[in-house]
Amino acid sequence: MMKELEIRTSRRAEMVDITAKVHTAVSDSRVVSGVCTIFIPHTTAGVTINENADPSVKQDIMEFLEKNIPHRGGYHHTEGNADSHIKAALVGTSVAVLFEQGELLLGTWQGIFFCEFDGPRQRKIWLNITGD
Amino acid sequence: MMKELEIRTSRRAEMVDITAKVHTAVSDSRVVSGVCTIFIPHTTAGVTINENADPSVKQDIMEFLEKNIPHRGGYHHTEGNADSHIKAALVGTSVAVLFEQGELLLGTWQGIFFCEFDGPRQRKIWLNITGD
Amino acid sequence: MMKELEIRTSRRAEMVDITAKVHTAVSDSRVVSGVCTIFIPHTTAGVTINENADPSVKQDIMEFLEKNIPHRGGYHHTEGNADSHIKAALVGTSVAVLFEQGELLLGTWQGIFFCEFDGPRQRKIWLNITGD
């Protein structure tokens, strides 16, 4: 079963917690147990799973990426977002999350984050929910 | 359903667009909708999804990796390709792509790229195509 | 089918080969062919697939991460493991491995590695084994 989520990002670079949206999509699917594949159909955004308790973790991740892959650099791509493409390549465009009894199986401190690297924009998230 | 693709890379480091090959494999599988898992059975190559319109994006990604993970460095592995292993670890060896009606679901600007980090070589790509 | 593995790491940062454990779990599942999704339910650890022949490859990967994402840096997160979260975000928390006839399909030199970035700790690894 395929589902599409939409989000509106509000900054050039930010991590947006989409755990609740993914959880609702999985619950609504009526698939009891299986794997939810989360796919980002954009080339300047990604998806990752990390701590959702202390927001400074998101800040450290984004600052690390910005420091090592600066917005303005000696890039060949001339649209002003070469850094965004590189960040997306490192973070990745898909993750898999397991679920049982309609509940996402995540560790205590884990959340699922949409990673915006060239916003603010309207963005899509595609889900495939497979199982029994 | 499992499928194996083969490609011949032509440089030490390059991103090769394999979108059309993956698309053909999915269409030929007769599986209508589901998930195609793309797995690279090599330790000095990876796979990523990024922009397939402007080739300078590929160039920026590869130059970033080469600048930060140079071919010659103070490595312990003595085969001359320690950098290739590190690059593969960062980019990753598998991605998942959704499909419907036999068509890959990719964003407008997305292509699937085999990432060669220690070529030129003959390389394999393994696919699992699951769905209804 | 879901399975849980447990491991005990012995250092702050290390790559632990879990290939044999994953292989046993897949064999025991009696699922013949399909995909094993390996998910790490922690925010300071990851999973990757890379060379399992020469241990210096693991050393080079971990030293690269430590050099570029030092333990002590100007981080906002005050628990002393901001670097561990960033490393986990780059390496990733899930990988997919194909299998046939109950055997993992890995390249000649590939092993599956649990990546500890904030140990030593007791850690969990979750598997979903799907197929025919």
XYZ file of C-alpha atoms in Angstrom:
396
model
C 0.000 0.000 0.000
C 1.280 3.413 -1.041
C 0.623 6.670 0.804
C 1.730 10.232 0.216
C 2.373 12.758 2.955
C 2.945 16.469 2.445
C 4.818 18.910 4.602
C 5.710 22.582 4.381
C 9.218 23.392 5.556
C 9.959 26.830 6.958
C 13.704 27.344 6.660
C 16.531 26.664 4.195
C 17.780 23.795 6.345
C 15.935 22.010 9.101
C 14.961 18.599 10.433
C 11.198 18.144 10.709
C 9.855 15.375 12.945
C 7.450 13.279 10.829
C 7.107 10.364 13.268
C 3.456 11.068 14.120
C 2.473 11.428 10.445
C 4.158 8.139 9.552
C 2.593 6.444 12.554
C -0.903 7.592 11.531
C -0.348 6.395 7.957
C 0.734 2.963 9.188
C -2.203 2.697 11.608
C -4.674 3.793 8.928
C -3.311 1.213 6.469
C -4.741 -1.631 8.566
C -1.619 -3.649 7.776
C -0.827 -5.268 11.130
C 2.915 -6.052 10.993
C 5.631 -5.410 8.463
C 7.927 -2.767 7.038
C 7.222 0.849 6.181
C 9.604 2.182 3.534
C 9.862 5.967 3.643
C 11.044 7.547 0.390
C 11.771 11.213 -0.306
C 11.120 12.125 -3.968
C 13.414 15.165 -3.892
C 17.107 15.657 -4.651
C 17.814 18.362 -2.063
C 16.184 16.695 0.941
C 16.623 13.450 2.840
C 15.309 11.361 5.700
C 17.001 10.098 8.833
C 16.189 8.572 12.195
C 17.761 10.111 15.286
C 17.053 11.528 18.725
C 13.736 13.326 19.166
C 14.152 14.247 22.849
C 16.772 17.023 22.971
C 16.381 19.393 19.975
C 20.067 20.326 20.245
C 20.896 16.992 18.573
C 19.153 18.158 15.383
C 21.027 21.423 15.655
C 24.390 19.647 15.974
C 23.675 17.421 12.964
C 22.643 20.362 10.767
C 25.566 22.529 11.903
C 28.011 19.711 11.198
C 26.646 19.385 7.656
C 26.651 23.161 7.080
C 30.214 23.531 8.346
C 31.547 20.698 6.196
C 29.375 21.319 3.121
C 28.957 25.107 3.034
C 26.143 26.768 1.096
C 28.627 28.848 -0.886
C 31.628 26.918 -2.130
C 33.518 26.215 -5.332
C 30.720 24.159 -6.863
C 30.048 23.401 -10.530
C 26.245 23.279 -10.216
C 25.139 26.893 -10.608
C 21.696 26.862 -9.039
C 23.021 27.786 -5.589
C 22.065 24.470 -4.016
C 24.983 22.161 -4.823
C 25.523 21.805 -1.072
C 21.920 20.617 -0.682
C 22.442 17.824 -3.212
C 25.625 16.676 -1.448
C 23.919 16.724 1.959
C 21.043 14.660 0.545
C 23.517 12.130 -0.891
C 25.120 11.665 2.532
C 21.948 11.518 4.617
C 20.045 9.382 2.104
C 16.565 9.408 0.584
C 15.009 6.323 2.134
C 14.739 4.561 5.478
C 12.902 1.438 6.560
C 10.934 1.218 9.810
C 9.421 -1.981 11.216
C 5.949 -2.087 12.783
C 3.849 -4.572 14.756
C 0.176 -4.440 15.773
C -0.052 -1.182 13.826
C 2.626 0.469 15.999
C 5.958 1.721 14.669
C 8.899 -0.102 16.233
C 11.299 2.656 17.195
C 13.864 2.875 19.968
C 13.031 4.915 23.055
C 14.731 8.068 21.817
C 14.157 7.689 18.087
C 12.118 9.906 15.818
C 11.872 10.016 12.013
C 13.051 13.297 10.515
C 12.513 14.850 7.109
C 15.765 16.702 6.357
C 15.240 19.904 4.396
C 18.410 21.170 2.749
C 16.997 23.726 0.270
C 13.812 25.163 1.705
C 11.484 26.569 2.567
C 9.364 24.459 0.230
C 6.280 22.287 -0.040
C 7.594 18.696 0.052
C 6.253 15.186 -0.462
C 7.028 11.962 1.392
C 6.078 8.614 -0.104
C 5.403 5.525 1.995
C 5.116 1.876 1.094
C 3.526 -0.213 3.830
C 4.004 -3.954 3.367
C 3.213 -6.877 5.637
C 0.428 -9.053 6.928
C 11.970 -11.945 -7.375
C 15.740 -11.500 -7.679
C 17.541 -9.982 -10.660
C 21.177 -9.246 -11.371
C 22.416 -6.354 -13.478
C 25.966 -5.866 -14.685
C 27.763 -2.691 -15.561
C 31.271 -1.782 -16.652
C 32.622 1.374 -15.069
C 35.220 3.422 -16.918
C 36.987 5.532 -14.320
C 38.335 5.231 -10.773
C 35.431 7.241 -9.430
C 32.167 8.012 -11.173
C 28.400 7.969 -10.779
C 26.684 5.826 -13.419
C 22.966 6.358 -14.055
C 21.280 2.946 -13.744
C 17.672 4.230 -13.663
C 16.745 2.785 -17.065
C 18.225 -0.641 -16.248
C 16.350 -0.802 -12.944
C 13.152 0.341 -14.639
C 13.428 -2.399 -17.263
C 14.042 -5.032 -14.593
C 10.968 -3.913 -12.641
C 8.790 -3.839 -15.787
C 10.028 -7.273 -16.865
C 9.276 -8.747 -13.434
C 5.517 -8.380 -14.015
C 5.158 -7.388 -10.376
C 2.651 -4.526 -10.560
C 3.259 -2.482 -7.387
C 5.735 -2.722 -4.547
C 9.309 -2.048 -3.532
C 12.514 -2.624 -5.477
C 15.505 -3.059 -3.165
C 18.769 -2.260 -4.940
C 21.839 -3.862 -3.347
C 25.495 -3.424 -4.331
C 27.560 -6.564 -3.545
C 30.856 -4.657 -3.442
C 32.796 -2.932 -0.660
C 34.267 -0.088 -2.730
C 31.084 1.024 -4.480
C 27.676 2.302 -3.418
C 24.305 3.435 -4.675
C 22.479 6.733 -4.283
C 19.537 8.641 -5.691
C 20.092 12.228 -6.758
C 19.653 14.700 -9.618
C 19.930 13.289 -13.117
C 19.343 16.542 -15.010
C 22.504 18.634 -14.567
C 25.632 16.404 -14.625
C 27.510 18.994 -12.560
C 25.621 17.704 -9.494
C 27.355 14.327 -9.845
C 30.653 16.165 -10.267
C 30.094 18.193 -7.076
C 29.185 15.074 -5.059
C 32.253 13.169 -6.253
C 34.596 16.139 -5.772
C 33.282 16.658 -2.236
C 34.011 13.015 -1.403
C 37.453 13.118 -3.028
C 38.407 16.341 -1.226
C 37.328 15.050 2.179
C 38.397 11.428 1.719
C 41.531 11.649 -0.440
C 42.838 8.671 -2.401
C 46.204 8.932 -0.718
C 46.071 9.506 3.015
C 47.391 8.064 6.236
C 45.375 4.864 5.982
C 46.012 1.475 7.606
C 44.556 -0.609 4.757
C 47.419 -1.055 2.334
C 45.622 -1.934 -0.891
C 45.428 1.691 -2.021
C 41.646 1.850 -1.785
C 40.968 2.659 1.875
C 39.282 5.870 0.678
C 36.944 3.799 -1.531
C 35.772 1.742 1.457
C 35.118 4.891 3.513
C 33.197 6.525 0.646
C 31.091 3.369 0.255
C 30.322 3.386 4.000
C 29.039 6.968 3.787
C 27.031 6.653 0.574
C 25.616 3.210 1.442
C 25.145 -0.079 -0.373
C 21.367 -0.263 -0.671
C 18.411 1.930 -1.561
C 14.702 1.211 -1.832
C 12.542 2.517 -4.672
C 8.759 2.229 -4.817
C 6.884 1.341 -8.026
C 3.282 1.246 -9.220
C 1.791 -0.169 -12.420
C 5.288 -1.362 -13.311
C 6.676 2.201 -13.233
C 9.359 3.370 -10.805
C 8.117 6.114 -8.510
C 10.858 8.720 -8.604
C 10.736 12.478 -8.148
C 10.941 14.683 -11.237
C 14.687 15.210 -11.023
C 15.709 11.883 -9.490
C 17.869 9.184 -11.017
C 19.438 6.091 -9.455
C 23.239 6.109 -9.544
C 25.782 3.346 -9.103
C 28.725 5.005 -7.330
C 32.096 3.622 -8.401
C 34.887 4.441 -5.965
C 37.609 2.014 -7.106
C 37.216 1.418 -10.821
C 37.296 0.877 -13.625
C 35.758 -2.553 -13.004
C 33.022 -4.942 -14.016
C 30.345 -4.587 -11.304
C 27.145 -6.315 -10.274
C 23.890 -4.863 -8.951
C 21.337 -7.097 -7.241
C 17.625 -6.327 -7.166
C 14.784 -7.726 -5.109
C 11.376 -6.847 -6.509
C 8.532 -7.474 -4.055
C 4.846 -6.610 -4.222
C 1.545 -7.612 -5.773
C 8.726 -12.193 10.790
C 10.443 -10.077 13.433
C 13.544 -11.092 15.382
C 15.647 -9.333 17.976
C 19.379 -9.799 18.404
C 21.452 -8.524 21.313
C 25.111 -7.652 21.430
C 27.473 -6.255 24.030
C 29.952 -3.730 22.671
C 33.292 -3.297 24.396
C 34.604 0.110 23.394
C 33.318 3.654 22.870
C 33.550 3.237 19.107
C 33.856 0.012 17.162
C 32.440 -1.979 14.273
C 31.135 -5.388 15.344
C 30.642 -8.072 12.681
C 27.048 -9.345 13.021
C 26.939 -11.299 9.751
C 26.810 -14.732 11.398
C 24.042 -13.682 13.806
C 21.933 -12.267 10.963
C 22.573 -15.359 8.878
C 21.404 -17.649 11.682
C 18.261 -15.560 12.200
C 17.420 -15.754 8.491
C 18.064 -19.524 8.349
C 15.985 -20.114 11.478
C 13.068 -18.090 10.075
C 12.400 -20.775 7.442
C 11.631 -18.004 4.949
C 13.334 -19.247 1.786
C 13.965 -16.117 -0.294
C 13.403 -12.425 0.275
C 14.713 -9.374 2.064
C 16.064 -9.021 5.583
C 15.717 -5.470 6.899
C 18.190 -4.753 9.699
C 17.158 -1.874 11.973
C 19.126 -0.366 14.872
C 16.804 1.040 17.584
C 19.455 3.404 18.980
C 20.410 6.993 18.205
C 24.152 6.697 18.801
C 24.790 3.572 16.746
C 24.351 2.514 13.138
C 24.720 -0.355 10.705
C 26.775 -0.666 7.544
C 28.035 -3.275 5.114
C 31.707 -3.256 4.215
C 34.836 -5.397 3.995
C 35.175 -8.192 6.553
C 38.529 -9.556 5.389
C 41.152 -6.973 6.428
C 40.299 -5.453 9.835
C 42.266 -2.322 8.930
C 39.300 -1.252 6.761
C 37.123 -0.959 9.875
C 39.924 0.973 11.557
C 40.167 3.422 8.626
C 36.389 3.993 8.590
C 36.248 4.655 12.335
C 39.337 6.883 12.310
C 37.897 8.915 9.430
C 34.694 9.486 11.400
C 36.573 10.327 14.607
C 38.873 12.775 12.822
C 36.021 14.593 11.097
C 33.471 14.363 13.913
C 35.572 14.614 17.092
C 34.255 13.441 20.444
C 34.890 16.829 21.978
C 33.796 19.746 19.820
C 31.655 22.866 20.000
C 28.390 20.967 20.273
C 25.047 22.129 21.679
C 23.969 18.712 22.996
C 25.522 18.498 26.467
C 25.527 14.759 27.100
C 29.012 14.287 25.666
C 27.827 12.196 22.732
C 26.780 14.750 20.109
C 29.466 13.265 17.849
C 27.857 9.833 18.224
C 24.488 11.143 17.003
C 26.107 12.805 13.981
C 28.054 9.658 13.112
C 24.843 7.604 13.347
C 23.066 10.061 11.029
C 25.788 9.642 8.394
C 26.190 5.864 8.609
C 22.457 5.187 8.895
C 20.239 3.012 11.078
C 18.974 0.444 8.560
C 20.248 -1.714 5.730
C 18.544 -4.289 3.532
C 20.124 -7.618 2.655
C 18.709 -10.083 0.120
C 18.668 -13.847 0.709
C 17.905 -16.990 -1.286
C 17.537 -20.598 -0.145
C 18.025 -19.349 3.394
C 21.464 -17.920 2.564
C 22.337 -14.229 2.801
C 23.330 -12.785 -0.561
C 26.481 -10.826 0.158
C 29.455 -9.997 -2.035
C 32.664 -11.969 -1.540
C 34.240 -9.440 0.809
C 31.106 -8.116 2.498
C 30.141 -8.375 6.138
C 27.367 -6.667 8.103
C 28.659 -4.419 10.896
C 26.947 -2.940 13.921
C 28.586 0.481 14.379
C 28.949 1.485 18.030
C 29.547 5.196 18.491
C 28.847 5.617 22.227
C 29.743 2.391 23.981
C 30.449 0.160 25.635
C 26.779 -0.785 25.952
C 24.265 -3.578 25.639
C 22.589 -3.033 22.244
C 19.635 -4.422 20.308
C 19.272 -5.153 16.597
C 15.828 -5.710 15.082
C 15.276 -7.784 11.957
C 12.309 -8.099 9.637
C 12.522 -11.135 7.383
C 10.066 -11.035 4.479
C 9.673 -13.271 1.458
C 8.369 -16.630 0.291
